[in-house]
Amino acid sequence: IINTGIAGSLRNEVNVGDIVLATDAVQHDVDAAGFGYQPGEIPQMGIKEFPADAHLREVAVKCCQRANPDIQTFCGRVASGDQFINSRRRQRQMCIRDRFINSREKKNWIRDTFDAYCTEMEGAAIAQAAYLNQIPYLIVRAISDKADDSANVDYSEFEAKAVEHSVRLMAAML
C-alpha cells in the first residue's frame, strides 16, 4: 500500500513542498493514559508505532531525488490525528471535521512527544490496518503548510505544488 497526500510540517527544516516518507506512523490523538498507556498507544495492541516498509521507502527516496530535484526528501515519523493543527483559528467554512486546535503548544507537543516530522489525518490508520494484515506500506506526504499560523495562507497557495511533487514521485516509482 502506498498512501499519498499532504501534511503540515512539524519541523523547521521541513519546508512547504518537501516530501516526508514515513519510517513509521503513530496516532497522536489516542489517549488511554487513564489505563496506564503512553500517549499514542492503542490499548492491548502492544505497539504504538507502525513501521513502514524499508524497501518501499528506499525506492521512494531514489525516485524522489530524480523526479523532484528541487525539493528535499525526509524520512521520519508521520503523526496522525483527527485534528487540523494550526496556531490560529481558521474561518468556519475552512473547518475540517469541526475540530480545531488553536495552539503552537499542540504542534510542539506532537513533535516532541512523538519525534514526528509531519502531521496529517489518516496515515496512521492506514498503517495500523496494513500492520494488522501484514501488508507492506509506505506513507508519502507532500508538505502543504508549516502547521502554524501561516497555515491559513500557505495551505491554499501551496497545496497544488505539494500535490504536483507527490504525483511526480508516484509516476517515477511506478
mmCIF file of C-alpha atoms in Angstrom:
data_model
loop_
_atom_site.group_PDB
_atom_site.id
_atom_site.type_symbol
_atom_site.label_atom_id
_atom_site.label_comp_id
_atom_site.label_asym_id
_atom_site.label_seq_id
_atom_site.Cartn_x
_atom_site.Cartn_y
_atom_site.Cartn_z
ATOM 1 C CA ILE A 1 0.000 0.000 0.000
ATOM 2 C CA ILE A 2 1.314 3.422 -0.889
ATOM 3 C CA ASN A 3 -0.751 6.220 0.618
ATOM 4 C CA THR A 4 -0.112 9.743 -0.639
ATOM 5 C CA GLY A 5 -1.419 13.072 0.480
ATOM 6 C CA ILE A 6 -0.498 16.359 2.061
ATOM 7 C CA ALA A 7 0.567 17.223 5.597
ATOM 8 C CA GLY A 8 1.700 20.010 7.867
ATOM 9 C CA SER A 9 5.375 20.202 8.752
ATOM 10 C CA LEU A 10 6.316 19.859 12.412
ATOM 11 C CA ARG A 11 9.992 20.748 11.943
ATOM 12 C CA ASN A 12 11.681 23.949 10.844
ATOM 13 C CA GLU A 13 13.875 22.161 8.311
ATOM 14 C CA VAL A 14 10.888 20.514 6.551
ATOM 15 C CA ASN A 15 9.527 23.163 4.218
ATOM 16 C CA VAL A 16 6.418 23.649 2.122
ATOM 17 C CA GLY A 17 6.736 21.473 -0.981
ATOM 18 C CA ASP A 18 9.160 18.974 0.584
ATOM 19 C CA ILE A 19 8.310 15.266 0.832
ATOM 20 C CA VAL A 20 8.208 13.168 4.010
ATOM 21 C CA LEU A 21 8.444 9.397 3.630
ATOM 22 C CA ALA A 22 7.257 7.520 6.703
ATOM 23 C CA THR A 23 9.673 5.447 8.717
ATOM 24 C CA ASP A 24 6.621 4.667 10.818
ATOM 25 C CA ALA A 25 3.314 6.201 11.859
ATOM 26 C CA VAL A 26 1.620 6.944 15.159
ATOM 27 C CA GLN A 27 -1.820 8.207 16.166
ATOM 28 C CA HIS A 28 -1.090 11.313 18.215
ATOM 29 C CA ASP A 29 -4.654 11.735 19.439
ATOM 30 C CA VAL A 30 -5.032 8.296 21.076
ATOM 31 C CA ASP A 31 -5.164 8.843 24.828
ATOM 32 C CA ALA A 32 -5.617 5.841 27.117
ATOM 33 C CA ALA A 33 -3.355 7.234 29.847
ATOM 34 C CA GLY A 34 -6.067 6.514 32.417
ATOM 35 C CA PHE A 35 -5.377 2.825 31.816
ATOM 36 C CA GLY A 36 -1.600 3.182 32.049
ATOM 37 C CA TYR A 37 -0.815 3.527 28.350
ATOM 38 C CA GLN A 38 1.638 6.015 26.843
ATOM 39 C CA PRO A 39 0.424 8.799 24.537
ATOM 40 C CA GLY A 40 -0.477 7.305 21.169
ATOM 41 C CA GLU A 41 -0.501 3.727 22.449
ATOM 42 C CA ILE A 42 -3.566 1.768 21.398
ATOM 43 C CA PRO A 43 -4.818 -0.411 24.273
ATOM 44 C CA GLN A 44 -3.921 -4.096 24.101
ATOM 45 C CA MET A 45 -2.019 -3.792 20.795
ATOM 46 C CA GLY A 46 1.461 -3.928 22.301
ATOM 47 C CA ILE A 47 2.676 -1.390 19.735
ATOM 48 C CA LYS A 48 2.131 2.294 19.101
ATOM 49 C CA GLU A 49 4.446 2.929 16.134
ATOM 50 C CA PHE A 50 3.558 1.081 12.952
ATOM 51 C CA PRO A 51 6.775 0.572 10.939
ATOM 52 C CA ALA A 52 6.704 1.363 7.228
ATOM 53 C CA ASP A 53 8.331 -0.868 4.632
ATOM 54 C CA ALA A 54 12.048 -0.063 4.327
ATOM 55 C CA HIS A 55 12.293 -1.256 0.711
ATOM 56 C CA LEU A 56 9.397 0.911 -0.478
ATOM 57 C CA ARG A 57 10.936 3.884 1.336
ATOM 58 C CA GLU A 58 14.364 3.238 -0.229
ATOM 59 C CA VAL A 59 12.827 3.133 -3.715
ATOM 60 C CA ALA A 60 10.835 6.305 -2.980
ATOM 61 C CA VAL A 61 13.937 8.203 -1.823
ATOM 62 C CA LYS A 62 15.785 7.405 -5.052
ATOM 63 C CA CYS A 63 12.771 8.179 -7.223
ATOM 64 C CA CYS A 64 12.023 11.445 -5.433
ATOM 65 C CA GLN A 65 15.584 12.683 -5.882
ATOM 66 C CA ARG A 66 15.233 12.080 -9.644
ATOM 67 C CA ALA A 67 11.640 13.308 -10.037
ATOM 68 C CA ASN A 68 11.839 16.299 -7.671
ATOM 69 C CA PRO A 69 15.457 17.526 -7.566
ATOM 70 C CA ASP A 70 14.366 20.998 -6.437
ATOM 71 C CA ILE A 71 12.970 19.852 -3.058
ATOM 72 C CA GLN A 72 14.182 17.955 -0.012
ATOM 73 C CA THR A 73 13.103 14.434 0.885
ATOM 74 C CA PHE A 74 12.910 13.458 4.544
ATOM 75 C CA CYS A 75 12.414 10.065 6.164
ATOM 76 C CA GLY A 76 10.681 10.225 9.522
ATOM 77 C CA ARG A 77 7.632 9.560 11.627
ATOM 78 C CA VAL A 78 4.182 10.643 10.471
ATOM 79 C CA ALA A 79 1.755 11.602 13.253
ATOM 80 C CA SER A 80 -1.966 11.299 12.500
ATOM 81 C CA GLY A 81 -4.934 12.626 14.369
ATOM 82 C CA ASP A 82 -8.474 13.834 13.929
ATOM 83 C CA GLN A 83 -7.358 17.455 14.241
ATOM 84 C CA PHE A 84 -6.197 20.214 11.903
ATOM 85 C CA ILE A 85 -3.076 21.561 13.592
ATOM 86 C CA ASN A 86 -2.943 25.329 13.224
ATOM 87 C CA SER A 87 -1.916 28.100 15.598
ATOM 88 C CA ARG A 88 -4.739 30.402 14.611
ATOM 89 C CA ARG A 89 -8.435 29.667 14.315
ATOM 90 C CA ARG A 90 -9.466 29.323 10.686
ATOM 91 C CA GLN A 91 -12.715 30.600 9.317
ATOM 92 C CA ARG A 92 -15.731 28.382 9.951
ATOM 93 C CA GLN A 93 -16.057 27.349 6.286
ATOM 94 C CA MET A 94 -12.434 26.103 6.341
ATOM 95 C CA CYS A 95 -13.138 23.766 9.246
ATOM 96 C CA ILE A 96 -12.210 20.107 8.824
ATOM 97 C CA ARG A 97 -14.500 17.775 10.754
ATOM 98 C CA ASP A 98 -15.439 20.706 13.026
ATOM 99 C CA ARG A 99 -12.225 20.233 15.025
ATOM 100 C CA PHE A 100 -9.658 22.934 15.595
ATOM 101 C CA ILE A 101 -6.512 23.028 17.624
ATOM 102 C CA ASN A 102 -5.589 26.609 18.309
ATOM 103 C CA SER A 103 -2.144 26.376 19.834
ATOM 104 C CA ARG A 104 1.501 26.350 18.970
ATOM 105 C CA GLU A 105 1.877 24.196 22.086
ATOM 106 C CA LYS A 106 -0.079 21.351 20.469
ATOM 107 C CA LYS A 107 2.211 21.362 17.428
ATOM 108 C CA ASN A 108 5.281 21.347 19.669
ATOM 109 C CA TRP A 109 3.785 18.606 21.861
ATOM 110 C CA ILE A 110 3.185 16.324 18.861
ATOM 111 C CA ARG A 111 6.697 16.939 17.526
ATOM 112 C CA ASP A 112 8.383 16.495 20.919
ATOM 113 C CA THR A 113 6.277 13.596 22.230
ATOM 114 C CA PHE A 114 6.401 11.512 19.061
ATOM 115 C CA ASP A 115 9.556 12.834 17.342
ATOM 116 C CA ALA A 116 7.356 13.354 14.276
ATOM 117 C CA TYR A 117 8.230 15.131 11.046
ATOM 118 C CA CYS A 118 4.709 15.967 9.911
ATOM 119 C CA THR A 119 1.082 15.726 10.938
ATOM 120 C CA GLU A 120 -1.986 14.741 8.960
ATOM 121 C CA MET A 121 -5.272 12.943 9.482
ATOM 122 C CA GLU A 122 -5.286 9.408 8.071
ATOM 123 C CA GLY A 123 -1.872 7.823 7.544
ATOM 124 C CA ALA A 124 -1.565 6.046 10.898
ATOM 125 C CA ALA A 125 -4.975 4.392 10.465
ATOM 126 C CA ILE A 126 -3.821 3.012 7.112
ATOM 127 C CA ALA A 127 -0.522 1.975 8.713
ATOM 128 C CA GLN A 128 -2.373 0.178 11.512
ATOM 129 C CA ALA A 129 -4.574 -1.718 9.043
ATOM 130 C CA ALA A 130 -1.525 -2.678 6.949
ATOM 131 C CA TYR A 131 0.320 -3.800 10.084
ATOM 132 C CA LEU A 132 -2.577 -5.951 11.291
ATOM 133 C CA ASN A 133 -2.877 -7.564 7.847
ATOM 134 C CA GLN A 134 0.896 -7.923 7.339
ATOM 135 C CA ILE A 135 0.864 -5.789 4.182
ATOM 136 C CA PRO A 136 3.919 -3.640 3.392
ATOM 137 C CA TYR A 137 3.048 0.051 3.269
ATOM 138 C CA LEU A 138 4.530 3.500 2.803
ATOM 139 C CA ILE A 139 3.020 6.863 3.635
ATOM 140 C CA VAL A 140 4.158 9.676 1.342
ATOM 141 C CA ARG A 141 3.320 13.201 2.466
ATOM 142 C CA ALA A 142 3.938 16.380 0.496
ATOM 143 C CA ILE A 143 4.157 19.341 2.840
ATOM 144 C CA SER A 144 1.441 21.917 2.152
ATOM 145 C CA ASP A 145 1.905 24.123 5.224
ATOM 146 C CA LYS A 146 4.003 24.563 8.346
ATOM 147 C CA ALA A 147 1.171 23.590 10.762
ATOM 148 C CA ASP A 148 1.394 27.022 12.323
ATOM 149 C CA ASP A 149 -0.210 30.436 11.982
ATOM 150 C CA SER A 150 0.947 30.595 8.350
ATOM 151 C CA ALA A 151 -1.275 27.584 7.523
ATOM 152 C CA ASN A 152 -4.168 29.894 6.663
ATOM 153 C CA VAL A 153 -2.113 31.471 3.881
ATOM 154 C CA ASP A 154 0.130 28.559 2.863
ATOM 155 C CA TYR A 155 -2.449 25.809 2.562
ATOM 156 C CA SER A 156 -4.444 27.116 -0.392
ATOM 157 C CA GLU A 157 -1.433 28.607 -2.114
ATOM 158 C CA PHE A 158 0.894 25.609 -1.809
ATOM 159 C CA GLU A 159 -1.454 22.621 -1.884
ATOM 160 C CA ALA A 160 -1.249 22.319 -5.689
ATOM 161 C CA LYS A 161 2.562 22.459 -5.638
ATOM 162 C CA ALA A 162 2.726 19.798 -2.929
ATOM 163 C CA VAL A 163 0.392 17.544 -4.886
ATOM 164 C CA GLU A 164 2.484 18.057 -8.038
ATOM 165 C CA HIS A 165 5.586 16.822 -6.189
ATOM 166 C CA SER A 166 3.720 13.794 -4.919
ATOM 167 C CA VAL A 167 2.357 12.936 -8.375
ATOM 168 C CA ARG A 168 5.835 13.146 -9.912
ATOM 169 C CA LEU A 169 7.157 10.835 -7.195
ATOM 170 C CA MET A 170 4.361 8.289 -7.734
ATOM 171 C CA ALA A 171 4.917 8.321 -11.514
ATOM 172 C CA ALA A 172 8.645 7.744 -11.004
ATOM 173 C CA MET A 173 8.010 4.882 -8.572
ATOM 174 C CA LEU A 174 5.578 3.191 -10.942
#
